[in-house]
Amino acid sequence: MKALDHQQQLFMVESDQLYRTWIEALRHARSYRYGMRWVSSKGRQYLVRRHDARGNGKSLGPRNTETEATFAAFAEGKARADARLQQLSRRMKEQARLNKAARLGRLPTIVGEVLLALAASNVARDFCVVGTHAIHGYEAMAGVHCQMELLASGDVDLLYDPRRRLALVTDKLEGHGLLGLLQKVDASFERLPDTRFRAANSNGFTVDLIIPERELQITEAVTFGADDLVAVEVPNLHWLVNAPKLDVVAIAANGAPVMMRVPDPRAFALHKAWLSQQPDREPVKKRRDRAQAVMVAALVQTHLPALPFDTASLKFFSVDMLARARSAIEQDSDIRLPGIDF
């Protein structure tokens, strides 16, 4: 790991602050996007506030002094929101240029664009980035850069908690589903015919929609629209689903600040260590799992002292899993996790 220099640290702080301001401005501006209009009916005009792209809306009453004032306030508010968003978007582009020049960009651009699209649709907190790309979030938290050879990956896993209400996410995606959102980012994304949980673009980059294993009697498909991706159940993800989540601003390769929701880095390290011990795991993946586990554990201990590896903080893991993961991390490394006791 290499610590960021002072200039890079400053740009990281500014990127975090700017992104959070920009995303709120974006959401505020999007709250006006369906508009307000006068509709004639039976010889009278009514003010209608539209709620979706299909034109559905609610009447606010016949045209009179009060509704005209409401319409004027709406138009004024929309103009202010659009102007603020435009100004902040220009600042975001300038910050991206500075970040790229400072060599802060780490997250693959395509992943950053997907995350920005999730944020624009207000579903960023409904999906958690797990797997290798989560490490970019931990880098940002710690103010370090890790070995790139351990961060390279041609796919991103989006973990969804099936206990959440599907209808809420479906409504936010406006019937286009997760695949529709991906195709707005890159029109070449297509769902693979033999793996309904995976979409790939023309460059071979894939996005997987995953959920933890559920009880046998639960058979409802987790999907967000017609012909959308359908989540696949992956064993032992309940540890990551139940772990605390963190919203971290990382920097994409094009310099753009992007927010990613990631599991607690301690949970990531322990889960990767546990995976490295599974007999049915491919040998190459097992070695990479353990290397990532040791790296993230070292990152936490060295740079994130507010996140101790102790049994009380990791109660969402089973005792057996903690024992196996601790053993895997400590073996042939300088990392010691004495706080995990049994």
mmCIF file of C-alpha atoms in Angstrom:
data_model
loop_
_atom_site.group_PDB
_atom_site.id
_atom_site.type_symbol
_atom_site.label_atom_id
_atom_site.label_comp_id
_atom_site.label_asym_id
_atom_site.label_seq_id
_atom_site.Cartn_x
_atom_site.Cartn_y
_atom_site.Cartn_z
ATOM 1 C CA MET A 1 0.000 0.000 0.000
ATOM 2 C CA LYS A 2 1.122 3.527 -0.786
ATOM 3 C CA ALA A 3 -0.277 6.483 1.142
ATOM 4 C CA LEU A 4 -1.670 9.397 -0.875
ATOM 5 C CA ASP A 5 0.407 12.560 -0.899
ATOM 6 C CA HIS A 6 -0.967 15.815 0.519
ATOM 7 C CA GLN A 7 -2.282 17.074 -2.826
ATOM 8 C CA GLN A 8 -4.043 13.794 -3.516
ATOM 9 C CA GLN A 9 -5.543 13.801 -0.023
ATOM 10 C CA LEU A 10 -6.873 17.326 -0.605
ATOM 11 C CA PHE A 11 -8.447 16.313 -3.914
ATOM 12 C CA MET A 12 -10.048 13.274 -2.262
ATOM 13 C CA VAL A 13 -11.641 15.448 0.425
ATOM 14 C CA GLU A 14 -12.835 17.990 -2.146
ATOM 15 C CA SER A 15 -14.196 15.216 -4.382
ATOM 16 C CA ASP A 16 -16.151 13.717 -1.490
ATOM 17 C CA GLN A 17 -17.696 17.046 -0.522
ATOM 18 C CA LEU A 18 -18.437 18.035 -4.112
ATOM 19 C CA TYR A 19 -20.004 14.699 -5.028
ATOM 20 C CA ARG A 20 -22.365 14.740 -2.057
ATOM 21 C CA THR A 21 -23.451 18.291 -2.893
ATOM 22 C CA TRP A 22 -23.836 17.437 -6.578
ATOM 23 C CA ILE A 23 -25.915 14.301 -6.033
ATOM 24 C CA GLU A 24 -28.341 16.166 -3.798
ATOM 25 C CA ALA A 25 -28.644 18.884 -6.452
ATOM 26 C CA LEU A 26 -29.238 16.206 -9.085
ATOM 27 C CA ARG A 27 -31.995 14.557 -7.048
ATOM 28 C CA HIS A 28 -33.590 17.941 -6.364
ATOM 29 C CA ALA A 29 -33.528 18.850 -10.057
ATOM 30 C CA ARG A 30 -34.944 15.451 -11.010
ATOM 31 C CA SER A 31 -37.869 15.999 -8.647
ATOM 32 C CA TYR A 32 -39.087 18.579 -11.179
ATOM 33 C CA ARG A 33 -38.498 16.450 -14.272
ATOM 34 C CA TYR A 34 -42.068 15.357 -15.026
ATOM 35 C CA GLY A 35 -43.357 18.875 -14.843
ATOM 36 C CA MET A 36 -46.562 20.674 -14.078
ATOM 37 C CA ARG A 37 -49.060 21.701 -16.739
ATOM 38 C CA TRP A 38 -52.509 23.089 -17.372
ATOM 39 C CA VAL A 39 -55.031 20.558 -18.671
ATOM 40 C CA SER A 40 -58.401 21.530 -20.150
ATOM 41 C CA SER A 41 -61.499 19.560 -19.223
ATOM 42 C CA LYS A 42 -65.144 20.474 -19.774
ATOM 43 C CA GLY A 43 -64.330 24.051 -20.543
ATOM 44 C CA ARG A 44 -62.099 24.596 -17.514
ATOM 45 C CA GLN A 45 -58.371 24.448 -16.923
ATOM 46 C CA TYR A 46 -56.820 22.378 -14.144
ATOM 47 C CA LEU A 47 -53.274 22.340 -12.855
ATOM 48 C CA VAL A 48 -51.793 18.828 -12.984
ATOM 49 C CA ARG A 49 -48.557 17.707 -11.360
ATOM 50 C CA ARG A 50 -47.187 14.771 -13.303
ATOM 51 C CA HIS A 51 -45.464 11.942 -11.413
ATOM 52 C CA ASP A 52 -43.974 9.672 -14.078
ATOM 53 C CA ALA A 53 -42.901 9.441 -17.689
ATOM 54 C CA ARG A 54 -46.242 7.891 -18.666
ATOM 55 C CA GLY A 55 -48.043 11.138 -17.894
ATOM 56 C CA ASN A 56 -49.757 10.008 -14.716
ATOM 57 C CA GLY A 57 -50.348 12.835 -12.315
ATOM 58 C CA LYS A 58 -52.538 14.527 -9.767
ATOM 59 C CA SER A 59 -54.842 17.502 -10.220
ATOM 60 C CA LEU A 60 -54.053 20.420 -7.940
ATOM 61 C CA GLY A 61 -57.337 22.160 -8.667
ATOM 62 C CA PRO A 62 -58.940 24.509 -11.205
ATOM 63 C CA ARG A 63 -57.120 27.531 -12.509
ATOM 64 C CA ASN A 64 -57.340 30.404 -10.061
ATOM 65 C CA THR A 65 -55.062 32.810 -8.234
ATOM 66 C CA GLU A 66 -53.824 30.091 -5.879
ATOM 67 C CA THR A 67 -52.977 27.475 -8.541
ATOM 68 C CA GLU A 68 -51.375 30.107 -10.771
ATOM 69 C CA ALA A 69 -49.113 31.028 -7.850
ATOM 70 C CA THR A 70 -48.327 27.323 -7.366
ATOM 71 C CA PHE A 71 -47.441 26.996 -11.042
ATOM 72 C CA ALA A 72 -45.219 30.100 -10.940
ATOM 73 C CA ALA A 73 -43.413 28.863 -7.816
ATOM 74 C CA PHE A 74 -42.856 25.491 -9.467
ATOM 75 C CA ALA A 75 -41.354 27.075 -12.591
ATOM 76 C CA GLU A 76 -39.118 29.315 -10.495
ATOM 77 C CA GLY A 77 -37.984 26.403 -8.334
ATOM 78 C CA LYS A 78 -37.229 24.299 -11.390
ATOM 79 C CA ALA A 79 -35.144 27.075 -12.938
ATOM 80 C CA ARG A 80 -33.134 27.503 -9.726
ATOM 81 C CA ALA A 81 -32.605 23.745 -9.370
ATOM 82 C CA ASP A 82 -31.455 23.386 -12.983
ATOM 83 C CA ALA A 83 -29.061 26.328 -12.673
ATOM 84 C CA ARG A 84 -27.541 24.940 -9.469
ATOM 85 C CA LEU A 85 -27.120 21.501 -11.014
ATOM 86 C CA GLN A 86 -25.441 22.948 -14.104
ATOM 87 C CA GLN A 87 -22.993 24.913 -11.983
ATOM 88 C CA LEU A 88 -22.133 21.895 -9.828
ATOM 89 C CA SER A 89 -21.836 19.658 -12.896
ATOM 90 C CA ARG A 90 -19.236 22.038 -14.307
ATOM 91 C CA ARG A 91 -17.343 21.850 -11.015
ATOM 92 C CA MET A 92 -17.549 18.044 -11.125
ATOM 93 C CA LYS A 93 -15.952 18.028 -14.592
ATOM 94 C CA GLU A 94 -13.167 20.308 -13.403
ATOM 95 C CA GLN A 95 -12.599 18.151 -10.318
ATOM 96 C CA ALA A 96 -12.456 15.059 -12.535
ATOM 97 C CA ARG A 97 -9.751 16.738 -14.615
ATOM 98 C CA LEU A 98 -7.727 17.523 -11.486
ATOM 99 C CA ASN A 99 -8.205 14.010 -10.097
ATOM 100 C CA LYS A 100 -7.026 12.425 -13.318
ATOM 101 C CA ALA A 101 -3.968 14.661 -13.452
ATOM 102 C CA ALA A 102 -3.182 13.718 -9.839
ATOM 103 C CA ARG A 103 -3.441 10.009 -10.767
ATOM 104 C CA LEU A 104 -6.260 9.395 -8.331
ATOM 105 C CA GLY A 105 -8.432 7.470 -10.776
ATOM 106 C CA ARG A 106 -8.539 3.811 -9.788
ATOM 107 C CA LEU A 107 -12.032 2.428 -10.315
ATOM 108 C CA PRO A 108 -12.639 1.315 -13.939
ATOM 109 C CA THR A 109 -14.561 4.003 -15.819
ATOM 110 C CA ILE A 110 -17.379 1.614 -16.784
ATOM 111 C CA VAL A 111 -17.957 0.755 -13.111
ATOM 112 C CA GLY A 112 -17.978 4.453 -12.235
ATOM 113 C CA GLU A 113 -20.537 5.146 -14.965
ATOM 114 C CA VAL A 114 -22.784 2.326 -13.719
ATOM 115 C CA LEU A 115 -22.573 3.670 -10.160
ATOM 116 C CA LEU A 116 -23.388 7.207 -11.335
ATOM 117 C CA ALA A 117 -26.416 5.857 -13.201
ATOM 118 C CA LEU A 118 -27.589 4.041 -10.065
ATOM 119 C CA ALA A 119 -27.195 7.283 -8.097
ATOM 120 C CA ALA A 120 -29.081 9.302 -10.720
ATOM 121 C CA SER A 121 -31.995 6.858 -10.439
ATOM 122 C CA ASN A 122 -31.821 7.067 -6.630
ATOM 123 C CA VAL A 123 -31.134 3.339 -6.249
ATOM 124 C CA ALA A 124 -27.440 3.515 -5.315
ATOM 125 C CA ARG A 125 -28.214 2.495 -1.744
ATOM 126 C CA ASP A 126 -30.264 -0.488 -2.892
ATOM 127 C CA PHE A 127 -27.211 -2.255 -4.341
ATOM 128 C CA CYS A 128 -23.947 -3.058 -2.599
ATOM 129 C CA VAL A 129 -20.705 -3.484 -4.533
ATOM 130 C CA VAL A 130 -19.017 -6.691 -3.410
ATOM 131 C CA GLY A 131 -16.031 -8.535 -4.779
ATOM 132 C CA THR A 132 -12.778 -7.007 -5.983
ATOM 133 C CA HIS A 133 -14.097 -3.547 -6.866
ATOM 134 C CA ALA A 134 -15.169 -2.945 -3.264
ATOM 135 C CA ILE A 135 -11.463 -2.552 -2.470
ATOM 136 C CA HIS A 136 -11.473 0.762 -4.328
ATOM 137 C CA GLY A 137 -13.886 1.998 -1.690
ATOM 138 C CA TYR A 138 -11.593 0.831 1.098
ATOM 139 C CA GLU A 139 -8.663 2.580 -0.575
ATOM 140 C CA ALA A 140 -10.640 5.810 -0.555
ATOM 141 C CA MET A 141 -11.558 5.363 3.117
ATOM 142 C CA ALA A 142 -7.937 4.778 4.108
ATOM 143 C CA GLY A 143 -6.302 7.300 1.780
ATOM 144 C CA VAL A 144 -4.038 4.734 0.159
ATOM 145 C CA HIS A 145 -3.468 2.962 -3.147
ATOM 146 C CA CYS A 146 -3.123 -0.824 -3.123
ATOM 147 C CA GLN A 147 -1.401 -3.142 -5.566
ATOM 148 C CA MET A 148 -3.258 -2.843 -8.860
ATOM 149 C CA GLU A 149 -2.647 -6.477 -9.779
ATOM 150 C CA LEU A 150 -4.931 -7.468 -6.894
ATOM 151 C CA LEU A 151 -7.620 -5.015 -8.001
ATOM 152 C CA ALA A 152 -7.922 -5.888 -11.684
ATOM 153 C CA SER A 153 -11.311 -7.375 -12.569
ATOM 154 C CA GLY A 154 -13.484 -7.600 -15.661
ATOM 155 C CA ASP A 155 -16.765 -7.739 -13.799
ATOM 156 C CA VAL A 156 -18.671 -6.120 -10.957
ATOM 157 C CA ASP A 157 -21.043 -7.878 -8.547
ATOM 158 C CA LEU A 158 -24.090 -5.947 -7.337
ATOM 159 C CA LEU A 159 -25.504 -7.487 -4.163
ATOM 160 C CA TYR A 160 -29.192 -6.922 -3.472
ATOM 161 C CA ASP A 161 -30.862 -7.660 -0.158
ATOM 162 C CA PRO A 162 -34.036 -9.621 -1.074
ATOM 163 C CA ARG A 163 -35.671 -8.537 2.176
ATOM 164 C CA ARG A 164 -36.114 -5.081 0.650
ATOM 165 C CA ARG A 165 -39.308 -4.248 -1.211
ATOM 166 C CA LEU A 166 -38.833 -4.987 -4.897
ATOM 167 C CA ALA A 167 -41.617 -2.621 -5.921
ATOM 168 C CA LEU A 168 -39.770 0.416 -4.586
ATOM 169 C CA VAL A 169 -36.683 -0.252 -6.697
ATOM 170 C CA THR A 170 -38.808 -1.206 -9.704
ATOM 171 C CA ASP A 171 -40.637 2.128 -9.513
ATOM 172 C CA LYS A 172 -37.376 4.076 -9.293
ATOM 173 C CA LEU A 173 -36.107 2.272 -12.393
ATOM 174 C CA GLU A 174 -39.332 3.301 -14.157
ATOM 175 C CA GLY A 175 -40.066 -0.122 -15.567
ATOM 176 C CA HIS A 176 -36.774 -0.367 -17.460
ATOM 177 C CA GLY A 177 -35.140 -2.596 -14.864
ATOM 178 C CA LEU A 178 -31.482 -2.883 -14.044
ATOM 179 C CA LEU A 179 -30.672 -3.976 -17.600
ATOM 180 C CA GLY A 180 -32.348 -0.842 -18.956
ATOM 181 C CA LEU A 181 -30.207 1.276 -16.667
ATOM 182 C CA LEU A 182 -27.049 -0.502 -17.859
ATOM 183 C CA GLN A 183 -28.048 0.066 -21.479
ATOM 184 C CA LYS A 184 -28.337 3.800 -20.803
ATOM 185 C CA VAL A 185 -24.692 3.669 -19.718
ATOM 186 C CA ASP A 186 -23.594 1.481 -22.628
ATOM 187 C CA ALA A 187 -26.089 0.417 -25.286
ATOM 188 C CA SER A 188 -24.090 -2.742 -25.972
ATOM 189 C CA PHE A 189 -25.011 -4.321 -22.620
ATOM 190 C CA GLU A 190 -27.076 -7.452 -23.171
ATOM 191 C CA ARG A 191 -28.346 -10.155 -20.847
ATOM 192 C CA LEU A 192 -26.503 -13.380 -21.482
ATOM 193 C CA PRO A 193 -28.967 -16.072 -22.563
ATOM 194 C CA ASP A 194 -27.591 -18.868 -20.377
ATOM 195 C CA THR A 195 -26.989 -16.721 -17.283
ATOM 196 C CA ARG A 196 -29.991 -14.503 -16.671
ATOM 197 C CA PHE A 197 -28.281 -12.794 -13.749
ATOM 198 C CA ARG A 198 -25.456 -11.426 -15.917
ATOM 199 C CA ALA A 199 -25.199 -8.675 -18.522
ATOM 200 C CA ALA A 200 -22.138 -8.104 -20.703
ATOM 201 C CA ASN A 201 -21.128 -5.237 -22.966
ATOM 202 C CA SER A 202 -19.227 -5.374 -26.254
ATOM 203 C CA ASN A 203 -15.904 -5.166 -24.398
ATOM 204 C CA GLY A 204 -16.718 -8.270 -22.364
ATOM 205 C CA PHE A 205 -17.229 -6.413 -19.093
ATOM 206 C CA THR A 206 -19.960 -8.091 -17.052
ATOM 207 C CA VAL A 207 -22.375 -7.012 -14.333
ATOM 208 C CA ASP A 208 -23.846 -9.691 -12.070
ATOM 209 C CA LEU A 209 -26.964 -9.310 -9.934
ATOM 210 C CA ILE A 210 -26.612 -11.530 -6.880
ATOM 211 C CA ILE A 211 -28.505 -12.279 -3.665
ATOM 212 C CA PRO A 212 -27.798 -14.605 -0.721
ATOM 213 C CA GLU A 213 -29.353 -18.038 -0.595
ATOM 214 C CA ARG A 214 -32.953 -17.999 0.618
ATOM 215 C CA GLU A 215 -35.157 -20.584 2.271
ATOM 216 C CA LEU A 216 -36.376 -23.279 -0.108
ATOM 217 C CA GLN A 217 -40.000 -22.188 0.075
ATOM 218 C CA ILE A 218 -39.154 -18.697 -1.213
ATOM 219 C CA THR A 219 -39.267 -18.945 -5.002
ATOM 220 C CA GLU A 220 -40.174 -15.403 -6.089
ATOM 221 C CA ALA A 221 -37.719 -14.148 -8.692
ATOM 222 C CA VAL A 222 -35.759 -11.034 -7.772
ATOM 223 C CA THR A 223 -36.001 -8.851 -10.861
ATOM 224 C CA PHE A 224 -37.029 -5.271 -11.585
ATOM 225 C CA GLY A 225 -38.818 -5.419 -14.923
ATOM 226 C CA ALA A 226 -39.821 -7.488 -17.929
ATOM 227 C CA ASP A 227 -36.826 -9.149 -19.604
ATOM 228 C CA ASP A 228 -34.588 -7.761 -16.868
ATOM 229 C CA LEU A 229 -31.719 -9.467 -15.090
ATOM 230 C CA VAL A 230 -32.870 -12.095 -12.589
ATOM 231 C CA ALA A 231 -30.762 -12.352 -9.438
ATOM 232 C CA VAL A 232 -28.882 -15.559 -8.760
ATOM 233 C CA GLU A 233 -28.572 -16.963 -5.234
ATOM 234 C CA VAL A 234 -24.988 -17.300 -4.028
ATOM 235 C CA PRO A 235 -24.142 -19.358 -0.913
ATOM 236 C CA ASN A 236 -22.886 -17.678 2.266
ATOM 237 C CA LEU A 237 -23.538 -14.101 1.178
ATOM 238 C CA HIS A 238 -25.744 -13.571 4.226
ATOM 239 C CA TRP A 239 -22.628 -12.454 6.112
ATOM 240 C CA LEU A 240 -22.113 -9.576 3.698
ATOM 241 C CA VAL A 241 -25.815 -8.742 3.505
ATOM 242 C CA ASN A 242 -26.023 -8.460 7.299
ATOM 243 C CA ALA A 243 -22.744 -6.553 7.671
ATOM 244 C CA PRO A 244 -22.875 -2.755 8.116
ATOM 245 C CA LYS A 245 -22.727 -0.830 4.830
ATOM 246 C CA LEU A 246 -20.620 2.224 4.063
ATOM 247 C CA ASP A 247 -21.171 4.853 1.365
ATOM 248 C CA VAL A 248 -17.744 5.885 0.107
ATOM 249 C CA VAL A 249 -16.730 8.327 -2.625
ATOM 250 C CA ALA A 250 -14.051 6.752 -4.829
ATOM 251 C CA ILE A 251 -12.419 8.065 -8.004
ATOM 252 C CA ALA A 252 -12.993 6.460 -11.395
ATOM 253 C CA ALA A 253 -10.219 6.112 -13.965
ATOM 254 C CA ASN A 254 -11.590 9.146 -15.845
ATOM 255 C CA GLY A 255 -11.267 11.200 -12.635
ATOM 256 C CA ALA A 256 -14.972 11.333 -11.847
ATOM 257 C CA PRO A 257 -15.930 11.105 -8.160
ATOM 258 C CA VAL A 258 -18.476 8.321 -7.647
ATOM 259 C CA MET A 259 -20.165 6.961 -4.551
ATOM 260 C CA MET A 260 -20.193 3.240 -3.937
ATOM 261 C CA ARG A 261 -21.964 1.300 -1.199
ATOM 262 C CA VAL A 262 -19.648 -1.377 0.162
ATOM 263 C CA PRO A 263 -19.747 -3.834 3.068
ATOM 264 C CA ASP A 264 -17.705 -3.143 6.189
ATOM 265 C CA PRO A 265 -14.061 -3.790 5.171
ATOM 266 C CA ARG A 266 -13.619 -6.189 8.089
ATOM 267 C CA ALA A 267 -16.499 -8.273 6.755
ATOM 268 C CA PHE A 268 -14.955 -8.195 3.287
ATOM 269 C CA ALA A 269 -11.566 -9.385 4.560
ATOM 270 C CA LEU A 270 -13.029 -12.183 6.672
ATOM 271 C CA HIS A 271 -15.372 -13.356 3.916
ATOM 272 C CA LYS A 272 -12.523 -13.431 1.381
ATOM 273 C CA ALA A 273 -10.347 -15.349 3.863
ATOM 274 C CA TRP A 274 -13.137 -17.860 4.447
ATOM 275 C CA LEU A 275 -13.615 -18.266 0.690
ATOM 276 C CA SER A 276 -9.916 -19.034 0.308
ATOM 277 C CA GLN A 277 -10.400 -22.088 2.531
ATOM 278 C CA GLN A 278 -13.293 -23.632 0.636
ATOM 279 C CA PRO A 279 -12.369 -26.951 -1.022
ATOM 280 C CA ASP A 280 -14.637 -26.370 -4.034
ATOM 281 C CA ARG A 281 -13.126 -22.955 -4.798
ATOM 282 C CA GLU A 282 -10.870 -22.783 -7.878
ATOM 283 C CA PRO A 283 -7.183 -22.752 -6.831
ATOM 284 C CA VAL A 284 -6.366 -19.518 -8.666
ATOM 285 C CA LYS A 285 -9.328 -17.757 -7.068
ATOM 286 C CA LYS A 286 -8.421 -19.134 -3.631
ATOM 287 C CA ARG A 287 -4.948 -17.605 -3.791
ATOM 288 C CA ARG A 288 -6.343 -14.281 -4.955
ATOM 289 C CA ASP A 289 -9.047 -14.377 -2.243
ATOM 290 C CA ARG A 290 -6.471 -14.825 0.481
ATOM 291 C CA ALA A 291 -4.153 -12.142 -0.901
ATOM 292 C CA GLN A 292 -7.051 -9.667 -0.965
ATOM 293 C CA ALA A 293 -8.116 -10.694 2.543
ATOM 294 C CA VAL A 294 -4.646 -10.100 3.974
ATOM 295 C CA MET A 295 -4.304 -6.801 2.119
ATOM 296 C CA VAL A 296 -7.646 -5.408 3.330
ATOM 297 C CA ALA A 297 -7.019 -6.652 6.889
ATOM 298 C CA ALA A 298 -3.671 -4.835 6.865
ATOM 299 C CA LEU A 299 -5.334 -1.718 5.449
ATOM 300 C CA VAL A 300 -7.919 -1.723 8.250
ATOM 301 C CA GLN A 301 -5.415 -2.298 11.039
ATOM 302 C CA THR A 302 -2.955 0.305 9.764
ATOM 303 C CA HIS A 303 -5.231 3.064 8.482
ATOM 304 C CA LEU A 304 -8.701 2.517 9.973
ATOM 305 C CA PRO A 305 -8.154 2.063 13.728
ATOM 306 C CA ALA A 306 -11.784 2.974 14.459
ATOM 307 C CA LEU A 307 -12.744 -0.417 12.962
ATOM 308 C CA PRO A 308 -11.224 -3.039 15.285
ATOM 309 C CA PHE A 309 -11.253 -6.734 14.499
ATOM 310 C CA ASP A 310 -13.088 -7.918 17.598
ATOM 311 C CA THR A 311 -15.752 -10.502 18.200
ATOM 312 C CA ALA A 312 -18.315 -7.975 19.449
ATOM 313 C CA SER A 313 -18.085 -5.892 16.261
ATOM 314 C CA LEU A 314 -18.336 -8.984 14.065
ATOM 315 C CA LYS A 315 -21.305 -10.705 15.673
ATOM 316 C CA PHE A 316 -22.993 -11.159 12.293
ATOM 317 C CA PHE A 317 -20.428 -13.907 11.562
ATOM 318 C CA SER A 318 -20.608 -17.430 12.936
ATOM 319 C CA VAL A 319 -17.937 -18.525 15.418
ATOM 320 C CA ASP A 320 -16.757 -21.264 13.070
ATOM 321 C CA MET A 321 -16.448 -18.823 10.167
ATOM 322 C CA LEU A 322 -14.481 -16.329 12.296
ATOM 323 C CA ALA A 323 -12.088 -19.069 13.398
ATOM 324 C CA ARG A 324 -11.453 -20.252 9.843
ATOM 325 C CA ALA A 325 -11.065 -16.719 8.488
ATOM 326 C CA ARG A 326 -8.721 -15.628 11.274
ATOM 327 C CA SER A 327 -6.535 -18.680 10.686
ATOM 328 C CA ALA A 328 -6.394 -18.013 6.942
ATOM 329 C CA ILE A 329 -5.389 -14.369 7.401
ATOM 330 C CA GLU A 330 -2.763 -14.972 10.082
ATOM 331 C CA GLN A 331 -1.098 -17.941 8.384
ATOM 332 C CA ASP A 332 2.227 -16.929 6.811
ATOM 333 C CA SER A 333 1.525 -13.209 7.292
ATOM 334 C CA ASP A 334 2.379 -10.488 9.788
ATOM 335 C CA ILE A 335 -1.310 -9.813 10.487
ATOM 336 C CA ARG A 336 -2.639 -10.785 13.914
ATOM 337 C CA LEU A 337 -6.281 -10.536 14.946
ATOM 338 C CA PRO A 338 -6.177 -11.087 18.731
ATOM 339 C CA GLY A 339 -9.502 -9.294 19.203
ATOM 340 C CA ILE A 340 -11.327 -12.247 17.633
ATOM 341 C CA ASP A 341 -11.624 -14.688 20.512
ATOM 342 C CA PHE A 342 -13.937 -17.606 21.275
#
